[in-house]
Short mmCIF file of C-alpha atoms in Angstrom, two decimals:
data_model
loop_
_atom_site.label_atom_id
_atom_site.label_comp_id
_atom_site.label_asym_id
_atom_site.label_seq_id
_atom_site.Cartn_x
_atom_site.Cartn_y
_atom_site.Cartn_z
CA ALA A 1 11.44 -1.53 13.91
CA ALA A 2 10.40 2.14 13.84
CA ILE A 3 7.18 1.39 15.71
CA ARG A 4 9.06 -0.68 18.29
CA TYR A 5 11.51 2.21 18.76
CA LEU A 6 8.70 4.73 19.33
CA LEU A 7 7.00 2.35 21.75
CA SER A 8 10.21 1.97 23.74
CA HIS A 9 9.63 5.69 24.45
CA ARG A 10 5.86 5.36 24.90
CA VAL A 11 5.75 7.31 28.14
CA THR A 12 7.56 10.28 26.60
CA TYR A 13 5.41 10.22 23.45
CA ARG A 14 2.23 9.11 25.28
CA ILE A 15 1.61 6.15 22.95
CA ASP A 16 -0.84 3.34 23.69
CA PRO A 17 0.63 0.17 22.10
CA ASP A 18 -2.90 -1.22 21.63
CA LYS A 19 -4.03 1.77 19.55
CA ILE A 20 -1.61 2.12 16.66
CA PHE A 21 -3.02 3.62 13.43
CA LEU A 22 -0.91 3.68 10.27
CA ALA A 23 -1.61 5.82 7.23
CA GLY A 24 0.16 6.71 4.04
CA CYS A 25 -0.19 7.96 0.50
CA SER A 26 0.98 5.94 -2.51
CA ALA A 27 4.24 4.19 -1.50
CA GLY A 28 3.51 5.18 2.11
CA ALA A 29 0.13 3.43 1.89
CA ILE A 30 1.84 0.34 0.48
CA VAL A 31 4.23 0.40 3.47
CA ALA A 32 1.34 0.89 5.93
CA LEU A 33 -0.68 -1.99 4.45
CA ASN A 34 2.31 -4.33 4.41
CA THR A 35 3.34 -3.37 7.95
CA ALA A 36 -0.14 -4.26 9.17
CA PHE A 37 -0.65 -7.47 7.20
CA LEU A 38 2.58 -8.96 5.83
CA ASN A 39 4.38 -11.53 7.96
CA ASP A 40 6.78 -14.43 7.52
CA SER A 41 3.97 -16.91 6.78
CA ASN A 42 2.24 -14.97 3.99
CA ILE A 43 5.03 -13.55 1.85
CA PRO A 44 3.76 -13.52 -1.76
CA GLU A 45 5.50 -15.86 -4.21
CA SER A 46 6.91 -12.89 -6.14
CA MET A 47 8.79 -11.73 -3.01
CA LYS A 48 10.07 -15.06 -1.68
CA GLU A 49 13.45 -14.93 -3.43
CA VAL A 50 14.20 -11.46 -2.05
CA ALA A 51 12.82 -12.40 1.37
CA ALA A 52 15.11 -15.45 1.51
CA LYS A 53 18.12 -13.19 0.99
CA LEU A 54 16.98 -10.64 3.60
CA GLY A 55 15.90 -13.14 6.24
CA PRO A 56 12.69 -13.39 8.25
CA LEU A 57 10.60 -10.23 8.70
CA SER A 58 10.24 -11.05 12.38
CA SER A 59 14.01 -10.81 12.90
CA ILE A 60 14.51 -7.35 11.36
CA GLN A 61 16.19 -5.44 14.14
CA VAL A 62 17.81 -2.12 14.76
CA THR A 63 20.62 -1.38 17.15
CA PRO A 64 19.84 -1.22 19.95
CA ALA A 65 17.13 -3.88 19.60
CA TYR A 66 13.65 -3.03 20.84
CA ASP A 67 11.14 -5.75 21.53
CA GLU A 68 7.89 -3.88 22.02
CA PRO A 69 4.61 -5.66 21.28
CA PHE A 70 1.91 -3.59 19.58
CA THR A 71 -1.41 -3.87 17.79
CA ILE A 72 -2.18 -2.04 14.56
CA ARG A 73 -5.88 -1.22 14.84
CA SER A 74 -6.44 0.38 11.46
CA VAL A 75 -4.75 1.48 8.25
CA GLY A 76 -5.49 4.66 6.32
CA ASN A 77 -4.80 3.63 2.72
CA MET A 78 -4.60 6.54 0.30
CA TRP A 79 -4.07 5.15 -3.20
CA GLY A 80 -2.05 2.14 -2.06
CA ALA A 81 -1.94 -1.53 -3.02
CA VAL A 82 -0.77 -4.97 -1.92
CA LEU A 83 0.91 -7.77 -3.87
CA ASP A 84 -1.61 -10.33 -2.66
CA PRO A 85 -5.00 -9.56 -1.06
CA GLU A 86 -4.74 -12.86 0.84
CA ILE A 87 -2.37 -11.15 3.33
CA LEU A 88 -5.39 -9.30 4.77
CA LYS A 89 -6.38 -12.53 6.53
CA SER A 90 -3.35 -12.32 8.84
CA SER A 91 -4.63 -9.57 11.12
CA PRO A 92 -7.92 -8.14 12.44
CA THR A 93 -6.76 -4.66 11.39
CA SER A 94 -9.46 -2.54 9.74
CA VAL A 95 -8.88 -0.42 6.61
CA ILE A 96 -10.18 2.86 5.27
CA SER A 97 -9.18 3.54 1.67
CA PHE A 98 -9.24 6.56 -0.63
CA HIS A 99 -8.38 6.13 -4.30
CA GLY A 100 -8.92 7.78 -7.66
CA ALA A 101 -10.57 5.32 -10.00
CA TYR A 102 -8.34 6.35 -12.93
CA ASP A 103 -5.00 6.26 -11.11
CA PRO A 104 -2.20 5.58 -13.66
CA VAL A 105 0.47 5.11 -10.96
CA VAL A 106 -1.03 2.69 -8.41
CA PRO A 107 -3.91 0.72 -9.92
CA TYR A 108 -7.34 1.23 -8.36
CA GLY A 109 -8.06 -2.45 -9.02
CA GLU A 110 -5.77 -5.22 -10.21
CA GLY A 111 -2.97 -4.02 -12.46
CA ILE A 112 0.61 -3.00 -13.01
CA PRO A 113 2.01 0.11 -11.29
CA PHE A 114 2.89 2.89 -13.75
CA GLU A 115 1.46 0.75 -16.56
CA PRO A 116 0.59 3.60 -18.96
CA PHE A 117 4.04 5.12 -18.49
CA VAL A 118 5.90 1.82 -18.86
CA LYS A 119 3.92 0.98 -22.01
CA GLU A 120 4.72 4.39 -23.48
CA LEU A 121 8.44 3.93 -22.82
CA LEU A 122 8.41 0.46 -24.33
CA ARG A 123 6.24 1.37 -27.34
CA GLU A 124 9.35 2.10 -29.43
CA MET A 125 10.62 -1.46 -29.03
CA PRO A 126 10.41 -3.98 -31.85
CA GLY A 127 6.94 -5.48 -31.66
CA GLY A 128 5.34 -2.18 -30.69
CA SER A 129 2.70 -1.92 -27.99
CA TRP A 130 2.24 -5.70 -27.68
CA ALA A 131 5.91 -6.09 -26.70
CA GLY A 132 5.54 -3.13 -24.35
CA SER A 133 2.52 -4.70 -22.62
CA TYR A 134 4.31 -8.04 -22.31
CA LEU A 135 7.48 -6.48 -20.89
CA ALA A 136 5.53 -4.19 -18.55
CA LYS A 137 4.09 -7.32 -16.93
CA LYS A 138 7.54 -8.87 -16.67
CA VAL A 139 9.20 -5.74 -15.27
CA MET A 140 6.51 -4.70 -12.78
CA PRO A 141 4.52 -7.02 -10.52
CA VAL A 142 0.74 -7.12 -10.65
CA VAL A 143 -0.64 -5.35 -7.59
CA TYR A 144 -4.09 -5.10 -6.06
CA GLY A 145 -5.25 -1.57 -5.37
CA SER A 146 -7.80 -0.12 -2.99
CA SER A 147 -10.89 -1.61 -4.66
CA CYS A 148 -9.37 -5.10 -4.33
CA VAL A 149 -8.22 -4.45 -0.76
CA ASP A 150 -11.74 -3.32 0.18
CA ALA A 151 -13.45 -6.25 -1.58
CA GLU A 152 -11.17 -8.84 0.05
CA ALA A 153 -11.48 -7.20 3.48
CA LYS A 154 -15.28 -7.26 3.29
CA LYS A 155 -15.28 -10.82 1.92
CA ILE A 156 -13.42 -12.06 5.00
CA GLY A 157 -15.53 -10.00 7.43
CA LYS A 158 -13.03 -7.26 8.14
CA LEU A 159 -14.18 -3.68 8.79
CA SER A 160 -13.34 -1.76 5.59
CA GLU A 161 -14.52 1.39 3.87
CA LEU A 162 -13.61 2.56 0.36
CA HIS A 163 -13.96 6.13 -0.90
CA SER A 164 -13.65 6.14 -4.70
CA TYR A 165 -13.13 9.29 -6.73
CA ASN A 166 -14.10 8.95 -10.38
CA ILE A 167 -12.60 12.23 -11.57
CA HIS A 168 -9.27 11.94 -9.80
CA LYS A 169 -6.14 10.02 -10.58
CA HIS A 170 -3.13 9.60 -8.27
CA THR A 171 -3.75 12.48 -5.92
CA LEU A 172 -7.02 13.57 -4.44
CA VAL A 173 -6.24 17.16 -3.53
CA ARG A 174 -4.70 18.47 -6.75
CA ASN A 175 -5.99 18.68 -10.27
CA GLU A 176 -3.34 16.65 -12.04
CA ASP A 177 -3.79 18.60 -15.25
CA THR A 178 -3.47 22.12 -13.77
CA GLY A 179 -1.63 21.39 -10.49
CA GLU A 180 -4.16 23.50 -8.58
CA LEU A 181 -5.85 22.38 -5.36
CA ASN A 182 -9.30 20.93 -5.91
CA GLU A 183 -12.51 20.73 -3.87
CA LEU A 184 -11.26 17.75 -1.83
CA HIS A 185 -8.41 19.85 -0.37
CA GLU A 186 -10.82 21.66 1.93
#
């Protein structure tokens, strides 16, 4: 709806509806990826109950309604993820991804968001860490991070590029231990 609103003012903002590029970090990357690839026909099983209550994605409107067609050419994915890599098949959109290989918040590969933190919180439960691991999987959905997005994109012939950072976690421009800007900030 936000893109359709901006395109309804495309002359003012000088926007070409055939050259839309979305980018985001963390939750913003998840939104960008889902905006580009998720549609009514490929909603993951884990979201179907919620989607049924909200109604079809294609009917989400704002007031006043804007019906502006557009093409998302590419997504800049900075430590994001999807619930199902199969959604990448729905659009020719290309992807460039940046992700720290040891990200504890959004998994670099397949995993549970915030898994180390959820396990730590649940460690005090009866059953210890096993119960925490089990409940973490029940509380949080498994997601597929940038390495999975890149692998699936390449498998289906989509233009995709992955930049992995082995010494970084959930941010690429700050040292997460000291909070200081690192060499990637420049």
